Short mmCIF file of C-alpha atoms in Angstrom, two decimals:
data_model
loop_
_atom_site.label_atom_id
_atom_site.label_comp_id
_atom_site.label_asym_id
_atom_site.label_seq_id
_atom_site.Cartn_x
_atom_site.Cartn_y
_atom_site.Cartn_z
CA MET A 214 0.00 0.00 0.00
CA ASP A 215 1.19 3.50 -0.72
CA PRO A 216 2.62 4.99 2.48
CA GLN A 217 0.53 8.12 1.87
CA PHE A 218 -2.76 6.21 2.11
CA ASP A 219 -4.82 7.22 5.13
CA PRO A 220 -8.17 5.41 5.39
CA ALA A 221 -9.72 8.41 7.18
CA LEU A 222 -8.91 10.74 4.28
CA ASP A 223 -8.46 8.61 1.21
CA LEU A 224 -10.18 6.10 -1.06
CA LEU A 225 -8.81 2.94 -2.65
CA ILE A 226 -9.61 0.49 -5.39
CA GLU A 227 -7.54 -2.69 -5.64
CA ARG A 228 -7.84 -5.45 -8.23
CA ARG A 229 -5.94 -8.40 -9.63
CA ILE A 230 -6.18 -8.05 -13.39
CA ASP A 231 -5.18 -10.80 -15.82
CA ALA A 232 -3.24 -8.50 -18.09
CA PRO A 233 0.41 -7.45 -17.76
CA PRO A 234 1.47 -4.07 -16.31
CA GLY A 235 2.58 -2.92 -19.78
CA ALA A 236 -0.93 -3.33 -21.20
CA LEU A 237 -2.51 -1.42 -18.31
CA TRP A 238 0.15 1.28 -18.60
CA ALA A 239 -0.66 1.67 -22.30
CA CYS A 240 -4.35 2.13 -21.43
CA TRP A 241 -3.42 4.90 -18.99
CA THR A 242 -0.97 6.73 -21.23
CA ARG A 243 -2.20 6.48 -24.83
CA PRO A 244 -5.06 8.90 -25.47
CA GLU A 245 -6.80 6.68 -28.04
CA LEU A 246 -6.90 3.85 -25.49
CA MET A 247 -7.73 6.03 -22.47
CA GLU A 248 -10.76 7.37 -24.32
CA GLN A 249 -12.18 3.84 -24.45
CA TRP A 250 -12.25 3.09 -20.74
CA PHE A 251 -11.64 6.13 -18.48
CA CYS A 252 -15.31 7.01 -17.85
CA PRO A 253 -18.04 4.47 -17.13
CA VAL A 254 -20.27 4.17 -20.19
CA PRO A 255 -22.38 5.98 -21.35
CA TRP A 256 -19.96 8.71 -20.18
CA LYS A 257 -16.78 9.21 -22.15
CA MET A 258 -13.63 11.29 -22.02
CA THR A 259 -12.58 12.91 -25.30
CA ASP A 260 -10.02 15.50 -26.47
CA ILE A 261 -7.36 13.86 -24.35
CA ALA A 262 -3.90 15.46 -24.28
CA LEU A 263 -1.22 13.91 -22.05
CA ASP A 264 2.24 15.31 -21.40
CA LEU A 265 3.71 12.41 -19.47
CA ARG A 266 6.39 13.94 -17.25
CA PRO A 267 6.44 15.62 -13.84
CA GLY A 268 4.89 19.04 -14.43
CA GLY A 269 3.23 17.92 -17.67
CA HIS A 270 -0.46 18.49 -18.23
CA PHE A 271 -3.32 16.02 -18.27
CA ARG A 272 -6.33 17.34 -20.15
CA GLY A 273 -9.61 15.89 -21.36
CA VAL A 274 -13.30 16.59 -21.62
CA ILE A 275 -15.73 14.34 -19.78
CA ARG A 276 -18.92 14.00 -21.82
CA GLY A 277 -22.26 12.71 -20.67
CA PRO A 278 -25.24 11.18 -22.48
CA ALA A 279 -27.32 14.38 -22.16
CA GLY A 280 -24.61 16.53 -23.74
CA GLU A 281 -22.79 17.35 -20.51
CA ALA A 282 -19.20 18.46 -21.10
CA MET A 283 -16.83 19.00 -18.19
CA PRO A 284 -13.17 19.84 -18.67
CA ASN A 285 -10.78 17.69 -16.66
CA VAL A 286 -7.39 19.31 -16.08
CA GLY A 287 -4.49 18.11 -13.99
CA CYS A 288 -0.74 17.80 -13.71
CA TYR A 289 1.49 14.73 -13.62
CA LEU A 290 3.74 14.49 -10.57
CA GLU A 291 5.47 11.11 -10.93
CA VAL A 292 5.80 8.96 -14.04
CA VAL A 293 7.50 5.58 -13.53
CA THR A 294 6.93 3.55 -16.70
CA GLU A 295 4.67 0.51 -16.17
CA ARG A 296 4.86 0.89 -12.38
CA ARG A 297 3.50 4.13 -10.97
CA LEU A 298 1.59 7.18 -12.16
CA VAL A 299 0.79 10.13 -9.89
CA TRP A 300 -1.17 13.22 -10.89
CA THR A 301 -3.24 15.89 -9.19
CA ASP A 302 -6.09 18.22 -10.06
CA ALA A 303 -4.73 20.71 -7.50
CA LEU A 304 -2.32 21.84 -10.23
CA ALA A 305 -2.50 22.40 -13.98
CA GLY A 306 0.39 21.88 -16.41
CA GLY A 307 3.66 23.52 -15.37
CA PHE A 308 2.67 23.07 -11.70
CA ARG A 309 0.34 26.10 -11.86
CA PRO A 310 -2.12 26.05 -8.91
CA LYS A 311 -5.81 25.57 -9.65
CA ALA A 312 -8.58 27.37 -7.80
CA GLU A 313 -10.48 24.25 -6.72
CA PRO A 314 -8.29 21.28 -5.84
CA PHE A 315 -9.95 17.99 -5.11
CA MET A 316 -7.67 14.98 -5.32
CA THR A 317 -4.31 13.42 -6.11
CA GLY A 318 -4.40 10.03 -7.84
CA ILE A 319 -1.74 7.37 -7.31
CA ILE A 320 -1.99 4.40 -9.66
CA THR A 321 0.38 1.48 -9.14
CA PHE A 322 0.90 -1.57 -11.36
CA GLU A 323 2.54 -4.45 -9.54
CA PRO A 324 3.49 -7.49 -11.59
CA VAL A 325 2.13 -10.71 -10.08
CA PRO A 326 1.88 -14.26 -11.50
CA GLY A 327 -0.73 -14.15 -14.26
CA GLY A 328 -1.08 -10.42 -14.40
CA THR A 329 -1.07 -7.27 -12.32
CA LEU A 330 -2.04 -6.16 -8.86
CA TYR A 331 -3.62 -2.84 -9.75
CA ARG A 332 -4.22 -0.15 -7.16
CA GLY A 333 -5.77 3.28 -7.43
CA VAL A 334 -5.58 5.62 -4.46
CA ALA A 335 -7.35 8.98 -4.29
CA LEU A 336 -5.76 11.32 -1.74
CA HIS A 337 -7.89 14.16 -0.34
CA ALA A 338 -7.23 17.24 1.76
CA ASN A 339 -9.62 16.23 4.53
CA ALA A 340 -12.40 13.85 5.58
CA GLU A 341 -15.06 16.10 4.03
CA ALA A 342 -13.50 15.81 0.58
CA ARG A 343 -13.22 12.04 1.03
CA ALA A 344 -16.91 11.82 1.97
CA LYS A 345 -17.90 13.96 -0.99
CA HIS A 346 -15.91 11.78 -3.38
CA GLU A 347 -17.42 8.63 -1.92
CA ALA A 348 -20.93 10.11 -2.23
CA MET A 349 -20.21 11.06 -5.87
CA GLY A 350 -19.90 7.33 -6.49
CA PHE A 351 -16.18 6.68 -6.23
CA HIS A 352 -16.48 2.94 -5.70
CA GLU A 353 -19.08 2.37 -8.40
CA GLY A 354 -17.46 4.77 -10.89
CA TRP A 355 -13.85 3.66 -10.47
CA GLY A 356 -15.10 0.07 -10.26
CA LYS A 357 -16.91 0.21 -13.62
CA ALA A 358 -14.04 2.10 -15.23
CA THR A 359 -11.63 -0.54 -13.93
CA ASP A 360 -13.80 -3.29 -15.45
CA GLN A 361 -13.54 -1.43 -18.76
CA LEU A 362 -9.79 -0.96 -18.30
CA ALA A 363 -9.26 -4.67 -17.62
CA ALA A 364 -11.37 -5.73 -20.61
CA LEU A 365 -9.44 -3.41 -22.94
CA ALA A 366 -6.02 -4.38 -21.54
CA ARG A 367 -6.77 -8.06 -22.18
CA THR A 368 -7.16 -7.34 -25.89
CA LEU A 369 -3.75 -5.66 -26.27
CA MET B 221 12.68 33.21 -17.80
CA ASP B 222 10.73 30.18 -16.79
CA PRO B 223 8.44 29.19 -19.68
CA GLN B 224 5.56 28.97 -17.21
CA PHE B 225 5.79 32.65 -16.30
CA ASP B 226 2.75 34.63 -17.41
CA PRO B 227 2.85 38.31 -16.46
CA ALA B 228 -0.95 38.45 -16.25
CA LEU B 229 -1.03 35.69 -13.64
CA ASP B 230 2.35 35.58 -11.97
CA LEU B 231 4.86 37.63 -10.01
CA LEU B 232 8.63 37.79 -10.34
CA ILE B 233 11.66 38.94 -8.45
CA GLU B 234 15.03 38.95 -10.21
CA ARG B 235 18.42 39.95 -8.79
CA ARG B 236 22.09 39.61 -9.48
CA ILE B 237 23.64 38.51 -6.21
CA ASP B 238 27.38 38.50 -5.54
CA ALA B 239 27.40 35.05 -4.00
CA PRO B 240 27.68 31.71 -5.80
CA PRO B 241 24.67 29.47 -6.52
CA GLY B 242 25.91 26.97 -3.93
CA ALA B 243 25.71 29.52 -1.12
CA LEU B 244 22.17 30.59 -2.11
CA TRP B 245 21.15 26.96 -2.43
CA ALA B 246 22.42 26.29 1.10
CA CYS B 247 20.31 29.20 2.40
CA TRP B 248 17.23 27.68 0.75
CA THR B 249 17.79 24.11 1.88
CA ARG B 250 19.36 24.15 5.36
CA PRO B 251 16.76 24.92 8.05
CA GLU B 252 19.22 26.73 10.35
CA LEU B 253 20.10 29.08 7.49
CA MET B 254 16.58 29.45 6.12
CA GLU B 255 15.38 30.56 9.54
CA GLN B 256 17.74 33.54 9.31
CA TRP B 257 16.43 35.12 6.10
CA PHE B 258 13.11 33.66 4.86
CA CYS B 259 10.81 36.25 6.48
CA PRO B 260 11.50 40.00 6.52
CA VAL B 261 12.49 41.01 10.07
CA PRO B 262 10.92 41.35 12.60
CA TRP B 263 9.03 38.33 11.22
CA LYS B 264 10.72 34.96 11.36
CA MET B 265 10.13 31.39 10.27
CA THR B 266 10.87 28.72 12.87
CA ASP B 267 10.33 24.97 13.30
CA ILE B 268 11.47 24.38 9.74
CA ALA B 269 11.41 20.82 8.41
CA LEU B 270 12.44 20.19 4.80
CA ASP B 271 12.22 16.90 2.94
CA LEU B 272 14.05 17.88 -0.24
CA ARG B 273 12.68 15.58 -2.94
CA PRO B 274 9.66 15.63 -5.24
CA GLY B 275 6.72 14.83 -2.95
CA GLY B 276 8.66 15.80 0.17
CA HIS B 277 7.17 18.24 2.66
CA PHE B 278 8.15 21.81 3.41
CA ARG B 279 6.99 22.91 6.86
CA GLY B 280 7.61 25.92 9.09
CA VAL B 281 5.87 28.38 11.36
CA ILE B 282 5.86 32.06 10.42
CA ARG B 283 6.03 34.13 13.60
CA GLY B 284 5.30 37.83 13.97
CA PRO B 285 6.38 40.45 16.50
CA ALA B 286 2.98 40.46 18.24
CA GLY B 287 3.01 36.70 18.78
CA GLU B 288 1.39 35.77 15.48
CA ALA B 289 2.05 32.16 14.47
CA MET B 290 1.00 30.86 11.07
CA PRO B 291 1.86 27.40 9.85
CA ASN B 292 3.36 27.26 6.37
CA VAL B 293 3.01 23.89 4.65
CA GLY B 294 3.94 22.88 1.15
CA CYS B 295 5.35 20.16 -1.06
CA TYR B 296 8.51 20.10 -3.17
CA LEU B 297 7.94 19.34 -6.85
CA GLU B 298 11.40 19.67 -8.43
CA VAL B 299 14.77 19.68 -6.71
CA VAL B 300 17.79 20.31 -8.97
CA THR B 301 20.78 20.94 -6.71
CA GLU B 302 22.12 24.51 -6.92
CA ARG B 303 19.97 25.26 -9.96
CA ARG B 304 16.22 24.98 -9.46
CA LEU B 305 13.74 24.50 -6.63
CA VAL B 306 9.99 24.20 -7.19
CA TRP B 307 7.36 23.79 -4.49
CA THR B 308 3.67 24.48 -4.06
CA ASP B 309 1.28 25.22 -1.21
CA ALA B 310 -1.49 23.56 -3.24
CA LEU B 311 -0.15 20.25 -1.91
CA ALA B 312 1.24 18.99 1.38
CA GLY B 313 3.89 16.28 1.76
CA GLY B 314 3.23 13.12 -0.25
CA PHE B 315 1.37 15.20 -2.86
CA ARG B 316 -1.77 15.39 -0.68
CA PRO B 317 -4.07 18.21 -1.84
CA LYS B 318 -4.62 21.13 0.50
CA ALA B 319 -7.95 22.89 0.92
CA GLU B 320 -6.70 26.39 0.08
CA PRO B 321 -4.02 26.53 -2.60
CA PHE B 322 -2.38 29.84 -3.34
CA MET B 323 0.91 29.60 -5.22
CA THR B 324 3.71 27.57 -6.73
CA GLY B 325 7.22 28.96 -6.28
CA ILE B 326 9.98 28.44 -8.82
CA ILE B 327 13.41 29.58 -7.68
CA THR B 328 16.30 29.44 -10.15
CA PHE B 329 19.98 30.02 -9.51
CA GLU B 330 21.92 30.82 -12.68
CA PRO B 331 25.69 31.12 -12.37
CA VAL B 332 27.00 34.37 -13.87
CA PRO B 333 30.40 36.07 -13.61
CA GLY B 334 30.81 37.26 -10.04
CA GLY B 335 27.80 35.49 -8.64
CA THR B 336 24.28 34.38 -9.41
CA LEU B 337 21.32 35.56 -11.41
CA TYR B 338 18.60 34.74 -8.91
CA ARG B 339 14.95 34.52 -9.93
CA GLY B 340 11.85 33.81 -7.91
CA VAL B 341 8.56 33.27 -9.71
CA ALA B 342 5.22 32.89 -7.97
CA LEU B 343 2.64 31.13 -10.16
CA HIS B 344 -1.05 31.68 -9.38
CA ALA B 345 -4.31 30.13 -10.51
CA ASN B 346 -5.75 33.37 -11.85
CA ALA B 347 -5.38 37.15 -12.00
CA GLU B 348 -7.31 37.56 -8.74
CA ALA B 349 -4.78 35.49 -6.80
CA ARG B 350 -1.95 37.41 -8.42
CA ALA B 351 -3.53 40.74 -7.38
CA LYS B 352 -4.08 39.49 -3.84
CA HIS B 353 -0.46 38.38 -3.56
CA GLU B 354 0.75 41.73 -4.90
CA ALA B 355 -1.49 43.60 -2.44
CA MET B 356 -0.14 41.43 0.41
CA GLY B 357 3.21 43.03 -0.32
CA PHE B 358 4.89 40.54 -2.61
CA HIS B 359 7.48 42.94 -4.00
CA GLU B 360 8.39 44.52 -0.66
CA GLY B 361 8.32 41.23 1.25
CA TRP B 362 10.24 39.11 -1.24
CA GLY B 363 12.54 42.09 -1.83
CA LYS B 364 13.47 42.43 1.84
CA ALA B 365 13.81 38.68 2.25
CA THR B 366 16.09 38.58 -0.79
CA ASP B 367 18.27 41.33 0.73
CA GLN B 368 18.55 39.14 3.84
CA LEU B 369 19.27 36.08 1.71
CA ALA B 370 22.04 37.85 -0.21
CA ALA B 371 23.64 39.20 2.98
CA LEU B 372 23.65 35.75 4.57
CA ALA B 373 24.92 33.99 1.43
CA ARG B 374 27.88 36.38 1.23
CA THR B 375 29.04 35.20 4.66
CA LEU B 376 29.10 31.51 3.73
#
């Protein structure tokens, strides 16, 4: 478990996936793949632009079935190929602060026999932000997206 | 100039200082030195704890002459010895988001004949945050602190 994880403040999804770390990494870092799994259907993320280095931007537009369109902007903090990806929405590209921070995501890909132990941690500033994220449907949303991620990774 | 600098959003201090980058770096990274210059007198920062690596914490307490005591917490983002130091108060140690982000600081130390071209950039989320920082006395405060920094570095 990531040493930063605090169950009072943070949320976690953990899965064994029968695909190798490299396939999951590709799904997280290639826009044309990320578009296929990042949001639970019928939602989708489009217009994805990734600058995969500490300080690089993460940008996309989350689109809903009724025409909703919400920009999603963040900044990569750590990029360890096929092992660990950390980004935050507290910053935009170039480490510029954002007005409304919400979370830092830590995704780890641990090789295990037959596949990958996949973990996603969402770090929050306080218990209120954790509760809000949980109420927004963290477990269902990240769970469905992870099902989509696993299904796509198996095809690579 | 740092490519992130945007004059509509950000603030800058730039000085030629007749001390080498290594001496200025020491003043920025050794708590017992930082305590001596970081706040314009009669203010002072105490209880400084620095974990100098991306994701490491920056902590101190800013103390005023009337007994004011304000915690100052941030996170290092880039640490390039004697050349470049980047941190933000949008995150705490371990990249955990904070509830009230304000700025990212980028300090660069460029060796020049006779000393260092020293630059401090404060990145903000928007023009309002920039204006607030300027009204808080950015130029006077960072200016006085930089005078103190230069005087201390010359003694090292």
